[in-house]
Coordinates of C-alpha atoms in Angstrom, one line a residue:
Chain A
X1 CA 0.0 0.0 0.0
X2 CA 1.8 3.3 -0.7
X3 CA 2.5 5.9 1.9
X4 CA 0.3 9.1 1.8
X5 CA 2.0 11.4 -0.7
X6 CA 3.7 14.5 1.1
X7 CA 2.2 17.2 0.1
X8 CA 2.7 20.6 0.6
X9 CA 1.1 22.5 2.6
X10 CA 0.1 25.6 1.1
X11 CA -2.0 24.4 -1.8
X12 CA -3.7 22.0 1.2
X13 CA -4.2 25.1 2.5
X14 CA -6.1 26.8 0.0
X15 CA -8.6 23.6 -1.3
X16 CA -9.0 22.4 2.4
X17 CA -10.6 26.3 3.0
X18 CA -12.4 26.3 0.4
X19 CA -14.4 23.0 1.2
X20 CA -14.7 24.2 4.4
X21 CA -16.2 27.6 3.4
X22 CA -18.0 26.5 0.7
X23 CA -22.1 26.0 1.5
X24 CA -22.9 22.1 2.3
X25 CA -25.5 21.8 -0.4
X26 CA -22.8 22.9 -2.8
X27 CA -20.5 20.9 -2.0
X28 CA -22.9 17.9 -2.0
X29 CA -24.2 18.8 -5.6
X30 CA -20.6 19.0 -6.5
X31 CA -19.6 15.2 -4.9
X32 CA -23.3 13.8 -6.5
X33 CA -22.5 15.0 -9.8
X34 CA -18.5 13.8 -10.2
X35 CA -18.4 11.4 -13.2
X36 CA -16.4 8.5 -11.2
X37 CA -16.5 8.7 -7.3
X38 CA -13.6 6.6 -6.2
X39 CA -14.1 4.1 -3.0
X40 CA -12.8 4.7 0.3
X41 CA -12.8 3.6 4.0
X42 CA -14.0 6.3 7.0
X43 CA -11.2 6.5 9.3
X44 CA -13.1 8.6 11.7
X45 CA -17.1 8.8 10.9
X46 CA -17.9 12.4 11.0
X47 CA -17.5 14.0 14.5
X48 CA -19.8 16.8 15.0
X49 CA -18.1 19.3 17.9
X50 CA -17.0 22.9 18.8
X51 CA -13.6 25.1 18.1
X52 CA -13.2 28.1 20.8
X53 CA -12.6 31.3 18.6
X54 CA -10.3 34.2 19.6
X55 CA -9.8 37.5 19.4
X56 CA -7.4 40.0 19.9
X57 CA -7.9 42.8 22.4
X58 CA -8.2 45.9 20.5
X59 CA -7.5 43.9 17.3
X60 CA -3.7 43.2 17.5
X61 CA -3.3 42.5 21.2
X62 CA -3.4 40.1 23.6
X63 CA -5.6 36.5 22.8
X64 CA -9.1 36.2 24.2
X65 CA -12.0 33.8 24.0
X66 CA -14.7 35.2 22.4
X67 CA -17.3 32.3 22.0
X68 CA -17.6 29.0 20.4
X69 CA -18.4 27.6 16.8
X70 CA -20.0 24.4 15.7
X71 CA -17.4 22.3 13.3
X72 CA -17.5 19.0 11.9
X73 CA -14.5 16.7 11.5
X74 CA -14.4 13.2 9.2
X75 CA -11.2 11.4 8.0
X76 CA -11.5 8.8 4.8
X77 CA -8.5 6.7 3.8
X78 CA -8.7 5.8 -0.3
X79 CA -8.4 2.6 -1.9
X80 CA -5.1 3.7 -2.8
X81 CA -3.9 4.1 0.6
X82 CA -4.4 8.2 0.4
X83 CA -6.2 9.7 3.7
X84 CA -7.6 13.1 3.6
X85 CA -8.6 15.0 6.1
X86 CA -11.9 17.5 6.4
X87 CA -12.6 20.4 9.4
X88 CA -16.0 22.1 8.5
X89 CA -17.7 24.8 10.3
X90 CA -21.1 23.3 10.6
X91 CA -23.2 20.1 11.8
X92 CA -23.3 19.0 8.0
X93 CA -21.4 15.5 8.6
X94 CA -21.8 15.1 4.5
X95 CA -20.3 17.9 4.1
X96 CA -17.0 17.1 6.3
X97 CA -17.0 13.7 4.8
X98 CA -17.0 14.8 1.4
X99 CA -14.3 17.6 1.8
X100 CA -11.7 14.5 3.5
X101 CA -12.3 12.8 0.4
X102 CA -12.0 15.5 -2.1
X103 CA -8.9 15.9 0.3
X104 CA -7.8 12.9 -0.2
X105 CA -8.1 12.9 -4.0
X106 CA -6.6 16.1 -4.4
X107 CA -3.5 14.9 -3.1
X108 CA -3.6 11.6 -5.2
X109 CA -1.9 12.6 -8.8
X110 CA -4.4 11.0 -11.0
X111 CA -7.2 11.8 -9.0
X112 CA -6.1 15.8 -8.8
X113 CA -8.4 16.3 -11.8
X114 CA -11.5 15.2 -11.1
X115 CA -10.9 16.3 -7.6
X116 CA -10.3 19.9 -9.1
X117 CA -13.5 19.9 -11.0
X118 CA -15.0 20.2 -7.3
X119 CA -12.6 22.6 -5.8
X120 CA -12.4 25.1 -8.8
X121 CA -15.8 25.7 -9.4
X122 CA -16.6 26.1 -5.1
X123 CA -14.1 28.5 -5.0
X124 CA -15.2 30.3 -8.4
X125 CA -18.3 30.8 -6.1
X126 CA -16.8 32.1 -3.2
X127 CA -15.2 34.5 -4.6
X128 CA -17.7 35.4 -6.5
X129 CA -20.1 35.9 -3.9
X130 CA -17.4 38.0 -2.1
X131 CA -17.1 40.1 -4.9
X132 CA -20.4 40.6 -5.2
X133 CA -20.7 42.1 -1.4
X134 CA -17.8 44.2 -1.9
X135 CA -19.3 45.7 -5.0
X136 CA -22.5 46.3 -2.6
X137 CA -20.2 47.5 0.3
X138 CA -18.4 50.2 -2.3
X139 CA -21.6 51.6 -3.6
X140 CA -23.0 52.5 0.2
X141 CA -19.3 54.6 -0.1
X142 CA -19.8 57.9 1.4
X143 CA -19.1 60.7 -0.6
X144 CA -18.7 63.8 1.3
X145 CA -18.4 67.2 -0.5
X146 CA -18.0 70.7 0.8
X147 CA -20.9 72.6 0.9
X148 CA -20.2 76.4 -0.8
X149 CA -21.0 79.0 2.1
X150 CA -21.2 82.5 1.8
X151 CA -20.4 84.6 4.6
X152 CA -22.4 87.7 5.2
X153 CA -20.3 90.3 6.0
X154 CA -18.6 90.6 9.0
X155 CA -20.7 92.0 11.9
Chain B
X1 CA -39.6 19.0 62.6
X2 CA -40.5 16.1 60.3
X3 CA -39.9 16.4 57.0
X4 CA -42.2 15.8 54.1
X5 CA -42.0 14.9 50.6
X6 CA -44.4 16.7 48.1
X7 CA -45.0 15.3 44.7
X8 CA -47.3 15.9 42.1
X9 CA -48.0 18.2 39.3
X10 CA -46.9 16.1 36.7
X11 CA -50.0 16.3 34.5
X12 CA -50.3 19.4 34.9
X13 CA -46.7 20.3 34.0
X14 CA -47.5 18.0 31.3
X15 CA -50.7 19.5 30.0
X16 CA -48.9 23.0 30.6
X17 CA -46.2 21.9 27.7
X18 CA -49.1 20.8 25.3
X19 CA -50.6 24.5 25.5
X20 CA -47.4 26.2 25.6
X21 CA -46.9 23.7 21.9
X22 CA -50.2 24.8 20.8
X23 CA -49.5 28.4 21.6
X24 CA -45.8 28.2 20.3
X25 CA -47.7 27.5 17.0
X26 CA -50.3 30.0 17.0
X27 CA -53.1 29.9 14.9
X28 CA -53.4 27.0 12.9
X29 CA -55.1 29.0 9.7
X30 CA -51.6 31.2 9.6
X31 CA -48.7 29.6 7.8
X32 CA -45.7 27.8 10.3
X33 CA -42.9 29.8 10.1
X34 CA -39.6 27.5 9.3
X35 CA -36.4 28.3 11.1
X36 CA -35.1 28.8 8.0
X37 CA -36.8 31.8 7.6
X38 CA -36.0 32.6 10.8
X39 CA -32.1 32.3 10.6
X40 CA -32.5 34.3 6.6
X41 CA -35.7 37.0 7.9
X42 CA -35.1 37.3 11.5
X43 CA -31.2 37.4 11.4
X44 CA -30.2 40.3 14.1
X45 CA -32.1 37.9 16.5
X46 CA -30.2 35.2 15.1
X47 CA -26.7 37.0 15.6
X48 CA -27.7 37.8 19.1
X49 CA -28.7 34.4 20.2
X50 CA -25.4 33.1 18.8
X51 CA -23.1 35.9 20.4
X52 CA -24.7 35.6 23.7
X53 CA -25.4 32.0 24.0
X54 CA -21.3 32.0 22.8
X55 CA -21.9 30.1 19.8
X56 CA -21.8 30.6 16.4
X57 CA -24.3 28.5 14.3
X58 CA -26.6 30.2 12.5
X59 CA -29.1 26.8 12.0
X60 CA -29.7 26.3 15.8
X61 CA -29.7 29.9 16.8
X62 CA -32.7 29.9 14.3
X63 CA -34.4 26.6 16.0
X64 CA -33.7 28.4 19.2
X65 CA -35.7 31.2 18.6
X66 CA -38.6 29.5 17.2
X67 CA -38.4 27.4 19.9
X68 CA -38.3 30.4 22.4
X69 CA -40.9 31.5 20.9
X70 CA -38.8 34.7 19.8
X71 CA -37.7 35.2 23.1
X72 CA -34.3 35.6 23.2
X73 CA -32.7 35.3 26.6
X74 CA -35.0 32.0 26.6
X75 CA -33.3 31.2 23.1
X76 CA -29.7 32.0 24.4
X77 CA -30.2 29.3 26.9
X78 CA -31.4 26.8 24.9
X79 CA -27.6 27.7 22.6
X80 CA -25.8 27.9 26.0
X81 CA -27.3 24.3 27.4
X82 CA -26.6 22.4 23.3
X83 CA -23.1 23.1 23.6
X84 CA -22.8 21.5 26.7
X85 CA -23.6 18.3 24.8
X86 CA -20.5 18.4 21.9
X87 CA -17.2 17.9 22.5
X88 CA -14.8 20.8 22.2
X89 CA -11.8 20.0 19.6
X90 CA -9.6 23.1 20.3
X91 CA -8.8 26.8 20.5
X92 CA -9.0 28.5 17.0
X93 CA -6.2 30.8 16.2
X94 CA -7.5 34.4 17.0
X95 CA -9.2 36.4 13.9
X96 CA -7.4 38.8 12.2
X97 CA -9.9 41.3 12.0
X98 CA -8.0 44.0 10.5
X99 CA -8.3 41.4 7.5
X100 CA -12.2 41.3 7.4
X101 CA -13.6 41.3 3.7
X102 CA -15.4 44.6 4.9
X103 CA -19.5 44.9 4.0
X104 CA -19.8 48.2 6.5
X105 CA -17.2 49.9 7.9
X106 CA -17.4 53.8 9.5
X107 CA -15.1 55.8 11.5
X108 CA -17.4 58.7 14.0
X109 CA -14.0 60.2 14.9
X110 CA -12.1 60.8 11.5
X111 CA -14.1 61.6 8.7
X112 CA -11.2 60.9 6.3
X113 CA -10.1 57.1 7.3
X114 CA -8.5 55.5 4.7
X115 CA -10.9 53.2 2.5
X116 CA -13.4 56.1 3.4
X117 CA -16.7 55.7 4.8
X118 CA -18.6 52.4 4.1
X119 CA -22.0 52.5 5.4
X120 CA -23.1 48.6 4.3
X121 CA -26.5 47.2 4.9
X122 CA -27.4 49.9 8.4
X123 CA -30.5 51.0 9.8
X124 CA -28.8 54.2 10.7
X125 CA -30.8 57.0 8.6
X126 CA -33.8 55.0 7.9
X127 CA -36.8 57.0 9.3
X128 CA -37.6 54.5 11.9
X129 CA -41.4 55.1 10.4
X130 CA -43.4 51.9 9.7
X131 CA -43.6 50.2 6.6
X132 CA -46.6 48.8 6.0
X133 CA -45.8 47.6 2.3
X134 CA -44.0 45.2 4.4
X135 CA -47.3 43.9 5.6
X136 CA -48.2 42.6 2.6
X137 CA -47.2 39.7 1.3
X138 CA -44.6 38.9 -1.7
X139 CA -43.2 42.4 -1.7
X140 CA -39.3 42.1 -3.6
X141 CA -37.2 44.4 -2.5
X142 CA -35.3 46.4 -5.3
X143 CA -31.5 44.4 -5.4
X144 CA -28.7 46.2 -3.8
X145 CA -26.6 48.3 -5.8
X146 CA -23.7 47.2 -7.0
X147 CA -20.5 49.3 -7.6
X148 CA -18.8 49.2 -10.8
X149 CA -15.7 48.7 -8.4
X150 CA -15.6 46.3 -5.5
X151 CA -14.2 47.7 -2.0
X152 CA -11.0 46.7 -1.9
X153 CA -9.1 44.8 1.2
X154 CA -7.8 44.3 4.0
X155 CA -8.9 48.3 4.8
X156 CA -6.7 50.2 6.8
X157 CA -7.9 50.3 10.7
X158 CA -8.2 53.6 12.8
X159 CA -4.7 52.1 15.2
X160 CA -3.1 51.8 11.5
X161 CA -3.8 55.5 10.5
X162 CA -2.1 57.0 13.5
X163 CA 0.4 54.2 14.7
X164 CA 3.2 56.5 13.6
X165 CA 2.3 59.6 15.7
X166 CA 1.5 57.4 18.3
X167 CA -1.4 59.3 19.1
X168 CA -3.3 55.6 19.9
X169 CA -2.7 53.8 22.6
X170 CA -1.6 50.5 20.5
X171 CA -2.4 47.3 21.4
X172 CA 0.3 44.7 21.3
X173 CA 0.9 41.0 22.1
X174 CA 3.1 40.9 25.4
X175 CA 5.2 38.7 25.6
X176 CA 5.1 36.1 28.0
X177 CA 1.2 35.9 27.9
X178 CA 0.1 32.2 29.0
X179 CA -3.2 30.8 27.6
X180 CA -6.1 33.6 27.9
X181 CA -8.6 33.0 30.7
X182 CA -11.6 30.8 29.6
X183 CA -14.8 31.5 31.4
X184 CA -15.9 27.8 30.0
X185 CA -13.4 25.7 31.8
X186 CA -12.5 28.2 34.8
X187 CA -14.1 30.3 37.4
X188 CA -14.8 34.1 37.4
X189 CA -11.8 35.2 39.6
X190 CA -10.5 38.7 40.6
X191 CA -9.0 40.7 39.9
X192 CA -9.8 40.3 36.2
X193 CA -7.1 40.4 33.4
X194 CA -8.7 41.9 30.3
X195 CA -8.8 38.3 28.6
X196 CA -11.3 37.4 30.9
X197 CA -13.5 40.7 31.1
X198 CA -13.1 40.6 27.2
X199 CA -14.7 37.3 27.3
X200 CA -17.3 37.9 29.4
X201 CA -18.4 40.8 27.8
X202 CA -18.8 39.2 24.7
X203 CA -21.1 36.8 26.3
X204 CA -22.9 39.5 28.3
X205 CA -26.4 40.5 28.0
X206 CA -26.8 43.3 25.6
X207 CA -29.2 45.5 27.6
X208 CA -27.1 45.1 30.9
X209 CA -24.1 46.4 28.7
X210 CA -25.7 49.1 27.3
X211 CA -27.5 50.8 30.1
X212 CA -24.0 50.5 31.8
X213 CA -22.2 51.8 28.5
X214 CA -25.3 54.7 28.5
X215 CA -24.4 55.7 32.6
X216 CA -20.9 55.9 31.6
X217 CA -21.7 58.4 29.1
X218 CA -23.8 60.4 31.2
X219 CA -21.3 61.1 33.9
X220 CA -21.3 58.0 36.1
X221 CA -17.7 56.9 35.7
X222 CA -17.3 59.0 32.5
X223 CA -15.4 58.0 29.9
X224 CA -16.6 60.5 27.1
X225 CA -15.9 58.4 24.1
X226 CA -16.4 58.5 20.6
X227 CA -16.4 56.1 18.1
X228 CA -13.0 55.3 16.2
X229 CA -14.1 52.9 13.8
X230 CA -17.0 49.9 13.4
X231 CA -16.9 47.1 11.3
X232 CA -18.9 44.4 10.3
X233 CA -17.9 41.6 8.1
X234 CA -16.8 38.0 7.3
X235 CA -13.3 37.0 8.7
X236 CA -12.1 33.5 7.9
X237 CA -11.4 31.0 11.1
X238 CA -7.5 29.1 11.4
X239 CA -7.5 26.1 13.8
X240 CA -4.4 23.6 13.9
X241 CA -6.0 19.8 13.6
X242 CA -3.8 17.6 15.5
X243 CA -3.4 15.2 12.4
X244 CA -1.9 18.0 10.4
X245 CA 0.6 20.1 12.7
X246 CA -0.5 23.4 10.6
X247 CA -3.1 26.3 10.4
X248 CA -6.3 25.5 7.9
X249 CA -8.8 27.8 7.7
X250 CA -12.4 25.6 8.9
X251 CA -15.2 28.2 8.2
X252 CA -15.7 31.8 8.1
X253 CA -18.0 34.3 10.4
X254 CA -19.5 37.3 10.6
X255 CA -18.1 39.7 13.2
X256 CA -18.8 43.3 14.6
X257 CA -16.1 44.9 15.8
X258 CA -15.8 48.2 17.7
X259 CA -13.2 50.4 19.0
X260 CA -13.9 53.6 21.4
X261 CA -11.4 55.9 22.3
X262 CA -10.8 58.3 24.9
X263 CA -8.6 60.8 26.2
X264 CA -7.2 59.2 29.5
X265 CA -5.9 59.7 32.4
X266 CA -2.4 60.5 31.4
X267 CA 0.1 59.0 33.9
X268 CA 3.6 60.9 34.4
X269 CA 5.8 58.1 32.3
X270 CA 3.9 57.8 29.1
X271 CA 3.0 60.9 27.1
X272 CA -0.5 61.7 26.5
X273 CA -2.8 59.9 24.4
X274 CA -6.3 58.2 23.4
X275 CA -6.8 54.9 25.4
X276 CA -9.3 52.5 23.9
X277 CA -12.0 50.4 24.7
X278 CA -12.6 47.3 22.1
X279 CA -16.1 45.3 21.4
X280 CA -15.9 42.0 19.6
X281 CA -19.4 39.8 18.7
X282 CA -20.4 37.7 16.9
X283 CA -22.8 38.3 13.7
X284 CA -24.3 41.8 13.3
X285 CA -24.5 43.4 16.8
X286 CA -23.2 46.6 16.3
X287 CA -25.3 48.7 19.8
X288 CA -23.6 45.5 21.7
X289 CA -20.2 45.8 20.1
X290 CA -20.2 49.4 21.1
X291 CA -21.5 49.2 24.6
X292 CA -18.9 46.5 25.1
X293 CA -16.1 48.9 24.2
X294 CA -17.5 51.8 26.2
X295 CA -17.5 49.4 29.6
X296 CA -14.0 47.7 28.2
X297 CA -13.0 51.4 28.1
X298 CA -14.2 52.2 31.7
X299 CA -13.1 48.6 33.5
X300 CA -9.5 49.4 31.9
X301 CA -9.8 53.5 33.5
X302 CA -10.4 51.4 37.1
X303 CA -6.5 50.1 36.5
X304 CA -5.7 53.7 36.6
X305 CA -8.0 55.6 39.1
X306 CA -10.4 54.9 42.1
X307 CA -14.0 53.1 41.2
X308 CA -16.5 56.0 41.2
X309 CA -19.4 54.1 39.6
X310 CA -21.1 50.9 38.5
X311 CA -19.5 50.5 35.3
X312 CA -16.0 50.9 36.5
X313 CA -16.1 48.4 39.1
X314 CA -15.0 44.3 37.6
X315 CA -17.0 42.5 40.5
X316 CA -20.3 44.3 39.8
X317 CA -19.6 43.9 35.9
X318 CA -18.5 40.5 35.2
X319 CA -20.8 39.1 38.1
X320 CA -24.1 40.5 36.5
X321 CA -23.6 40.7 32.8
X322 CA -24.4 37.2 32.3
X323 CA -28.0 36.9 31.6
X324 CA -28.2 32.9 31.5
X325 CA -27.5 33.6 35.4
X326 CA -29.4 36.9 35.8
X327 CA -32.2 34.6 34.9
X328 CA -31.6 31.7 36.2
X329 CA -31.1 33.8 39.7
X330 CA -34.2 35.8 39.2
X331 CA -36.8 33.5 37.9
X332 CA -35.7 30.9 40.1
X333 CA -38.2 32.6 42.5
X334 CA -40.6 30.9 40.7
X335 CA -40.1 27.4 41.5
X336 CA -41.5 26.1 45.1
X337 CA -40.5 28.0 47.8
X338 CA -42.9 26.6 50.5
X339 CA -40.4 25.5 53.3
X340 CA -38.9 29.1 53.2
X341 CA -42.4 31.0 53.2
X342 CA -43.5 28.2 56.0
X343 CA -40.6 29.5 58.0
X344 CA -40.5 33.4 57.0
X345 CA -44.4 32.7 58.4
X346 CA -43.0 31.3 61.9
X347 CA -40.4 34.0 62.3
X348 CA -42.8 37.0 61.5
X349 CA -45.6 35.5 63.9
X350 CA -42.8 35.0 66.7
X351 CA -42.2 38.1 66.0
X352 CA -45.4 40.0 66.0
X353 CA -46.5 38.2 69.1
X354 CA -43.1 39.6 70.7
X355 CA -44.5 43.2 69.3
X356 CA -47.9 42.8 70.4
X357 CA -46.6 41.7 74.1
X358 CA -44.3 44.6 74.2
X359 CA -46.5 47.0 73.5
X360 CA -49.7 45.4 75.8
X361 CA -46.7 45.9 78.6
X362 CA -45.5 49.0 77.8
X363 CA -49.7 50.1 77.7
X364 CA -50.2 48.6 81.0
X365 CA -47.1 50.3 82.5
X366 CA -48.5 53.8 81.3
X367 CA -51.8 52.9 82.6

């Protein structure tokens, strides 16, 4: 059975956040409608459970606890032998399943493509969604102009 | 005294559920309203339930104010007692919030902040007069505008625009910091580090925090502030899974941030400068965020000077800010209380019979 590929850590990065922001339903319409879905074995059946999120006081200073999030965990191991990993904000346990497969395949060579065909398109989405709000956030721009006052004459 | 044993009510507890079902429901002839309308219609309550009953999940906040019937402190306890049930897998990296993909962002102080004034999706200027189109049903709103250019990010923050003139106070990391305080796994204790009053701000009831915030403004424990910058948006979440050994980024929220600032009382070793007070929530609770930074503001003026009023003082703050307690304390009244009353009863007859002797002696003396 081969060793799980290293792979690096910054393009794990970037799909494993994507999956994880991208909307459950999406990402299970994505999954439902991959050509070929290859088999694999859960490692750890998706864990529903909570992550403690911080702040900083006064935005770059010390750590505090500001409350908690919902986040779902599952870990799949392929045929192949390739285990991927997936951390979802959420109860969705699809959703976290699907992502550690889609992890999985992403780092598997000849499943990269198929595998991309999810990622691609979610994140196409995201930032298209983003884009959209910040188009919305520029046009409530204030613009402030000076209003032309005449002065009587000095009293 | 012997002791007895009362039981009973159990129909009628049951009985009282089935009407408060029925009523929870309403009238049959009117549509049910989902919680999915809830978390997308109702979604300030939402962001309250989840910043206050400390956890962020749009879904159940929704189920929890349906279920509360739209009352909220009712729906924060419902959040507060679910997460007792799931496990907790770790401490998230904190939120870079100067990173926020901005949707409103507005500085009260300085009119020219970089990235200029962003008012996003605000009540602020609306008429507060009723709409009554809104009564009616399958009115579409027009879409929101959309800009031929996007806002750009990160935006530059208020500590950003003057860090150089050090006209701020600036907030740093210190160095040997430990773990911050967690009000989940540890007891309130005093005196307070601002980790922990931080914390329990953030989970503090919004109307306790802004009648404080509102005293403090009006002279009890003043701290005259104004409003540096607010901003509400979506930051992404980091949390280090033990099976990887690095950061990944698990979900992304939506956050309201405040900072006040205020001239302070200048000390002899620093030179003179605004000192700031800093709210954090969760979702879109902007008149929470703020009050929050106006009592972070005056807790952090008690380091400095002698407690004048209520909002200065950590004990009376952090002890009554939670309402999950508040409530519990209060309404607690509610439940049985007939060995107490039986024995209040015995100590005020004792008492009046002492009276009633006293005075018949004190009559008879006279006479």
């Amino acid at each position: 059975m081969p060793a799980t590929p290293v792979v690096e850590a910054e393009p794990r990065k970037r799909w494993l956040s994507v999956l994880a922001k991208a909307k459950p339903a999406e990402v299970a319409a994505a999954w439902d409608g991959l050509a070929q879905q290859p088999g694999y074995r859960v490692l750890r059946a998706p864990e529903i459970g909570m992550v403690m999120v911080r702040g900083r006081a006064g935005g770059t200073g010390d750590a505090f606890n500001v409350g908690e999030m919902t986040v779902t965990r599952a870990a799949v191991r392929l045929e192949t032998g390739v285990t991927g990993i997936g951390y979802v904000a959420g109860r969705d346990r699809r959703h976290a399943e699907i992502a550690a497969v889609v992890d999985a395949m992403m780092q598997s060579p000849d499943l990269r493509p198929l595998a991309e065909g999810i990622v691609d398109p979610l994140e196409t989405a995201q930032l298209q969604r983003r884009d959209a709000a910040a188009r919305k956030a520029a046009a409530t721009k204030v613009d402030f102009f000076t209003m032309v006052r005449t002065r009587g004459p000095a009293a | 005294m012997a002791y007895v044993a009362v039981k009973g009510g159990e129909a009628a507890i049951s009985n009282a559920h089935r009407w408060l079902a029925e009523d929870r429901r309403g009238d049959p002839a009117v549509p049910e309203l989902g919680a999915d309308q809830v978390r997308e219609q109702l979604s300030l309550a939402v962001d309250r339930v989840m910043s206050e009953g400390s956890c962020y999940d749009r879904d159940l906040a929704a189920l929890a104010v349906k279920q509360a019937r739209g009352d909220l402190p009712e729906a924060i306890f419902l959040m507060r007692a679910y997460r007792t049930t799931l496990p907790r897998f770790g401490y998230a990296q904190p939120v870079e919030t100067a990173a926020m993909a901005v949707r409103r962002r507005i500085s009260a102080a300085f009119k020219d902040i970089p990235g200029g004034q962003v008012l996003g999706p605000t009540f602020d200027y609306t008429h507060r007069l009723l709409d009554f189109r809104l009564a009616a049903d399958g009115m579409v709103p027009d879409a929101a505008v959309e800009a031929e250019e996007p806002q750009t990010y990160p935006m530059a923050t208020i500590a950003s625009v003057f860090d150089h003139e050090g006209l701020l106070e600036s907030d740093v990391p210190s160095a040997d910091t430990g773990e911050p305080f967690d009000l989940t796994r540890e007891p309130m204790s005093f005196p307070a580090g601002r980790d922990q009053r931080l914390q329990a701000l953030a989970r503090g009831d919004e109307g306790f925090l802004l009648s404080l915030a509102y005293s403090s403004q009006r002279g009890w424990g003043n701290t005259h502030p104004l409003c540096a910058e607010i901003r509400l948006g979506e930051v992404a979440v980091a949390f280090v899974p033990d099976e990887l050994g690095f950061a990944i980024e698990i979900g992304e929220l939506t956050l309201t941030e405040c900072h006040m600032i205020s001239t302070g009382a200048a000390g002899m070793e620093t030179a003179p400068q605004f000192a700031r007070g800093y709210g954090l929530t969760f979702g879109h609770c902007e008149r929470k965020a703020m009050s929050m930074a106006i009592v972070d503001r005056a807790l952090r003026d008690a380091e400095e000077v002698e407690v004048a009023a209520p909002c200065q003082d950590q004990e009376f703050v952090l002890y009554h800010s939670d309402n999950v307690e508040a409530s519990g304390f209060v309404q607690h009244l509610k439940l049985p209380h007939y060995v107490d009353f039986q024995a209040d009863l015995q100590l005020i007859r004792r008492l009046r019979r002492e009276w009633f002797d006293r005075e018949a002696a004190l009559k008879e003396a006279a006479e």
